[in-house]
Structure formats: C-alpha cells, structure tokens
mmCIF file of C-alpha atoms in Angstrom:
data_model
loop_
_atom_site.group_PDB
_atom_site.id
_atom_site.type_symbol
_atom_site.label_atom_id
_atom_site.label_comp_id
_atom_site.label_asym_id
_atom_site.label_seq_id
_atom_site.Cartn_x
_atom_site.Cartn_y
_atom_site.Cartn_z
ATOM 1 C CA MET A 1 35.583 -220.653 64.767
ATOM 2 C CA THR A 2 36.668 -221.576 61.245
ATOM 3 C CA SER A 3 35.415 -219.668 58.233
ATOM 4 C CA MET A 4 33.124 -222.604 57.409
ATOM 5 C CA GLN A 5 31.248 -222.501 60.713
ATOM 6 C CA THR A 6 28.043 -220.546 61.162
ATOM 7 C CA PRO A 7 28.369 -217.559 63.498
ATOM 8 C CA SER A 8 26.466 -217.939 66.755
ATOM 9 C CA VAL A 9 25.389 -214.276 66.738
ATOM 10 C CA PRO A 10 22.393 -213.481 64.517
ATOM 11 C CA PRO A 11 22.904 -210.889 61.762
ATOM 12 C CA ARG A 12 22.076 -207.269 62.546
ATOM 13 C CA ASP A 13 19.179 -205.691 60.700
ATOM 14 C CA PRO A 14 20.054 -202.928 58.190
ATOM 15 C CA GLY A 15 19.063 -200.094 60.529
ATOM 16 C CA VAL A 16 21.383 -201.369 63.264
ATOM 17 C CA ARG A 17 24.187 -201.903 60.751
ATOM 18 C CA LYS A 18 23.796 -198.328 59.494
ATOM 19 C CA ALA A 19 23.823 -196.937 63.045
ATOM 20 C CA ASP A 20 26.904 -199.033 63.857
ATOM 21 C CA ALA A 21 28.661 -197.895 60.663
ATOM 22 C CA LEU A 22 27.940 -194.228 61.403
ATOM 23 C CA ALA A 23 29.169 -194.682 64.970
ATOM 24 C CA ALA A 24 32.394 -196.234 63.665
ATOM 25 C CA LEU A 25 32.928 -193.313 61.279
ATOM 26 C CA ALA A 26 32.430 -190.823 64.122
ATOM 27 C CA THR A 27 34.831 -192.604 66.495
ATOM 28 C CA PRO A 28 37.562 -190.313 67.835
ATOM 29 C CA ALA A 29 41.047 -190.987 66.438
ATOM 30 C CA ILE A 30 39.727 -193.555 63.943
ATOM 31 C CA ASP A 31 41.925 -194.555 61.036
ATOM 32 C CA ALA A 32 41.050 -195.958 57.644
ATOM 33 C CA TRP A 33 42.875 -197.907 55.000
ATOM 34 C CA VAL A 34 42.652 -195.796 51.850
ATOM 35 C CA ALA A 35 43.035 -197.616 48.523
ATOM 36 C CA THR A 36 43.616 -195.720 45.289
ATOM 37 C CA ALA A 37 44.965 -196.586 41.854
ATOM 38 C CA SER A 38 47.166 -194.763 39.397
ATOM 39 C CA ALA A 39 46.086 -194.074 35.822
ATOM 40 C CA ALA A 40 48.132 -197.124 34.821
ATOM 41 C CA GLY A 41 46.267 -199.255 37.366
ATOM 42 C CA GLY A 42 48.956 -199.444 40.029
ATOM 43 C CA ALA A 43 47.362 -200.069 43.419
ATOM 44 C CA HIS A 44 48.286 -197.930 46.424
ATOM 45 C CA LEU A 45 47.119 -198.546 50.004
ATOM 46 C CA VAL A 46 47.855 -196.386 53.069
ATOM 47 C CA PRO A 47 46.395 -195.910 56.559
ATOM 48 C CA LEU A 48 45.166 -192.366 57.247
ATOM 49 C CA SER A 49 43.264 -190.634 60.026
ATOM 50 C CA LEU A 50 39.774 -189.553 59.091
ATOM 51 C CA ALA A 51 36.948 -187.410 60.293
ATOM 52 C CA TRP A 52 33.253 -187.781 59.531
ATOM 53 C CA VAL A 53 32.073 -184.214 58.825
ATOM 54 C CA HIS A 54 28.582 -183.380 57.510
ATOM 55 C CA ASP A 55 28.129 -186.868 55.985
ATOM 56 C CA ARG A 56 31.530 -186.706 54.293
ATOM 57 C CA VAL A 57 34.820 -188.477 54.958
ATOM 58 C CA VAL A 58 37.657 -186.002 55.390
ATOM 59 C CA ILE A 59 41.313 -187.013 55.227
ATOM 60 C CA ALA A 60 44.399 -184.823 55.577
ATOM 61 C CA LEU A 61 47.554 -185.584 53.634
ATOM 62 C CA ALA A 62 50.371 -184.051 51.634
ATOM 63 C CA ALA A 63 49.050 -182.722 48.331
ATOM 64 C CA ALA A 64 52.109 -184.242 46.637
ATOM 65 C CA SER A 65 51.473 -187.753 48.045
ATOM 66 C CA VAL A 66 50.677 -190.725 45.824
ATOM 67 C CA THR A 67 47.259 -191.042 47.455
ATOM 68 C CA ALA A 68 46.367 -187.394 46.790
ATOM 69 C CA ALA A 69 47.647 -187.613 43.214
ATOM 70 C CA ASN A 70 45.676 -190.798 42.511
ATOM 71 C CA LEU A 71 42.501 -189.447 44.109
ATOM 72 C CA THR A 72 42.763 -186.119 42.311
ATOM 73 C CA ALA A 73 43.300 -187.841 38.952
ATOM 74 C CA SER A 74 40.634 -190.535 39.250
ATOM 75 C CA GLY A 75 38.248 -188.909 41.704
ATOM 76 C CA ARG A 76 37.687 -192.264 43.426
ATOM 77 C CA ALA A 77 38.949 -194.360 46.320
ATOM 78 C CA ARG A 78 37.893 -197.198 48.588
ATOM 79 C CA LEU A 79 38.194 -196.912 52.354
ATOM 80 C CA ASP A 80 38.037 -199.557 55.032
ATOM 81 C CA VAL A 81 37.306 -198.793 58.675
ATOM 82 C CA GLY A 82 37.408 -201.391 61.420
ATOM 83 C CA PRO A 83 38.754 -204.886 61.850
ATOM 84 C CA THR A 84 38.011 -207.721 59.457
ATOM 85 C CA ARG A 85 35.214 -208.982 61.722
ATOM 86 C CA ASP A 86 33.421 -205.633 61.883
ATOM 87 C CA VAL A 87 34.246 -203.876 58.651
ATOM 88 C CA VAL A 88 32.797 -200.737 57.098
ATOM 89 C CA MET A 89 33.800 -200.499 53.418
ATOM 90 C CA ILE A 90 33.196 -197.154 51.713
ATOM 91 C CA ASP A 91 33.527 -196.265 48.042
ATOM 92 C CA VAL A 92 34.013 -192.509 47.775
ATOM 93 C CA GLU A 93 34.264 -189.768 45.186
ATOM 94 C CA LEU A 94 36.396 -186.686 45.601
ATOM 95 C CA GLU A 95 34.147 -183.713 46.272
ATOM 96 C CA ARG A 96 36.840 -181.104 46.822
ATOM 97 C CA ALA A 97 40.388 -180.479 47.964
ATOM 98 C CA VAL A 98 41.060 -177.695 50.470
ATOM 99 C CA VAL A 99 44.394 -176.360 51.697
ATOM 100 C CA VAL A 100 44.364 -177.132 55.433
ATOM 101 C CA ASP A 101 44.763 -173.464 56.416
ATOM 102 C CA ASP A 102 41.942 -172.244 54.152
ATOM 103 C CA ASP A 103 38.853 -173.597 55.961
ATOM 104 C CA ASP A 104 38.820 -173.081 59.730
ATOM 105 C CA GLU A 105 35.505 -174.872 60.290
ATOM 106 C CA LEU A 106 36.606 -177.973 58.381
ATOM 107 C CA ALA A 107 40.005 -177.916 60.123
ATOM 108 C CA ALA A 108 38.431 -177.638 63.572
ATOM 109 C CA SER A 109 36.046 -180.524 62.834
ATOM 110 C CA TYR A 110 38.871 -182.671 61.515
ATOM 111 C CA ALA A 111 41.204 -181.896 64.420
ATOM 112 C CA GLY A 112 38.423 -182.537 66.929
ATOM 113 C CA GLN A 113 37.871 -186.089 65.719
ATOM 114 C CA ALA A 114 41.169 -187.143 64.165
ATOM 115 C CA ASP A 115 43.149 -186.187 67.274
ATOM 116 C CA TRP A 116 45.722 -184.177 65.334
ATOM 117 C CA ASP A 117 45.687 -180.811 63.607
ATOM 118 C CA PRO A 118 47.449 -180.496 60.252
ATOM 119 C CA ARG A 119 47.064 -176.711 60.106
ATOM 120 C CA GLY A 120 50.395 -175.038 59.641
ATOM 121 C CA THR A 121 51.829 -178.083 57.849
ATOM 122 C CA PRO A 122 53.149 -176.868 54.485
ATOM 123 C CA GLY A 123 51.713 -178.652 51.457
ATOM 124 C CA TYR A 124 48.863 -180.392 53.309
ATOM 125 C CA VAL A 125 45.302 -180.543 52.041
ATOM 126 C CA PHE A 126 41.993 -181.883 53.215
ATOM 127 C CA LEU A 127 40.297 -184.167 50.721
ATOM 128 C CA VAL A 128 36.555 -184.132 51.230
ATOM 129 C CA LEU A 129 35.131 -187.436 50.034
ATOM 130 C CA ARG A 130 31.480 -188.149 49.277
ATOM 131 C CA PRO A 131 30.385 -191.722 50.024
ATOM 132 C CA VAL A 132 28.664 -193.412 47.080
ATOM 133 C CA ARG A 133 28.535 -196.962 48.441
ATOM 134 C CA VAL A 134 28.766 -198.188 52.023
ATOM 135 C CA GLN A 135 28.903 -201.830 53.032
ATOM 136 C CA ALA A 136 29.114 -203.244 56.551
ATOM 137 C CA TRP A 137 29.365 -206.775 57.903
ATOM 138 C CA ARG A 138 30.760 -208.761 60.806
ATOM 139 C CA GLU A 139 30.458 -212.407 59.844
ATOM 140 C CA ALA A 140 29.409 -214.486 56.847
ATOM 141 C CA ASN A 141 25.765 -214.301 57.920
ATOM 142 C CA GLU A 142 25.856 -210.523 57.301
ATOM 143 C CA ILE A 143 27.240 -210.742 53.758
ATOM 144 C CA PRO A 144 23.696 -210.802 52.301
ATOM 145 C CA GLY A 145 22.357 -207.292 52.700
ATOM 146 C CA ARG A 146 25.778 -205.788 53.440
ATOM 147 C CA THR A 147 25.178 -202.827 51.111
ATOM 148 C CA LEU A 148 23.737 -199.955 53.146
ATOM 149 C CA MET A 149 24.262 -197.160 50.596
ATOM 150 C CA ARG A 150 24.182 -197.314 46.828
ATOM 151 C CA GLY A 151 24.586 -194.397 44.433
ATOM 152 C CA GLY A 152 25.036 -192.045 47.394
ATOM 153 C CA ALA A 153 21.606 -192.882 48.867
ATOM 154 C CA TRP A 154 21.101 -194.799 52.093
ATOM 155 C CA LEU A 155 19.084 -197.996 51.625
ATOM 156 C CA ALA A 156 18.499 -198.448 55.348
#
C-alpha cells in the first residue's frame, strides 16, 4: 500500500485506541525512543527501556547522560513507542529523579517490566515522567482524533 491509498482497516474508536496505547506502555521489555533538546536547541534521540508505573513513564539512565541532563534542564521530552504503523507518541514532563537504589518499590516495578534491574549501577537514576499529551494512530485514517490525552487529562 502506498501512502496515498486508503487503509482497508477502519479507524479504531478513541476508547480502543486508549486501551491499545495503555497495553503498549505496559508491554514487558518495551523500549521507547526518547527525544530531548539542549538549552541551545540541539536535538538528542536515544532508545531506552521503559516501565509504565502508576500512570507514569519511568526510564533508567546514567544521571550524567545527555538525555538526563536535557530532561533535568528543560523538564520535557517526547517519547515514541511502537512501529511507525502503530505509534504511541507521548509528551512528558519530568516529575522527579530518583537514585535507582533509593526507591525499592519503583525499582521492583521497573525491573519487573523493563526486563533489567539497574540497582547497584553507580550513577544511575530513574526519571519519573508525567504524560501531558498522548497520541496514537496506525494509518492515515486515524490521524484525525489521534490525541487521546491533552494537558494531562485523558480525552477518551
């Protein structure tokens, strides 16, 4: 199918899209592309494991990494989960940073989903990210109505 053709599958309703997006976020060993920017506007994009914990995205990374520095400075990032034909795009705000050995409950939740445990890794932190906008679509026919969350509130 070319990008100009109409998909043969009808678009999902918002409730189904939300359920599918939440299922994707809760998938074991799921990764996300995490996009941040420096104060000067330099873009930075890396793949990171994530966990969906109490309606928050949690990532683990070196506190000294470019991603952590950008997120700490700006407080914002954009994440992408899934392939281009079933994408969940999430704009997030930094809620808090936690040294990986300082919160056993968060660490256990992260390790249980992300399929690795960063505890004991010097210099690593969890960044707890609050979603403020969530969009999900599969094909062009789902572009209208792709926004499922706006301003941190679910629309569906």
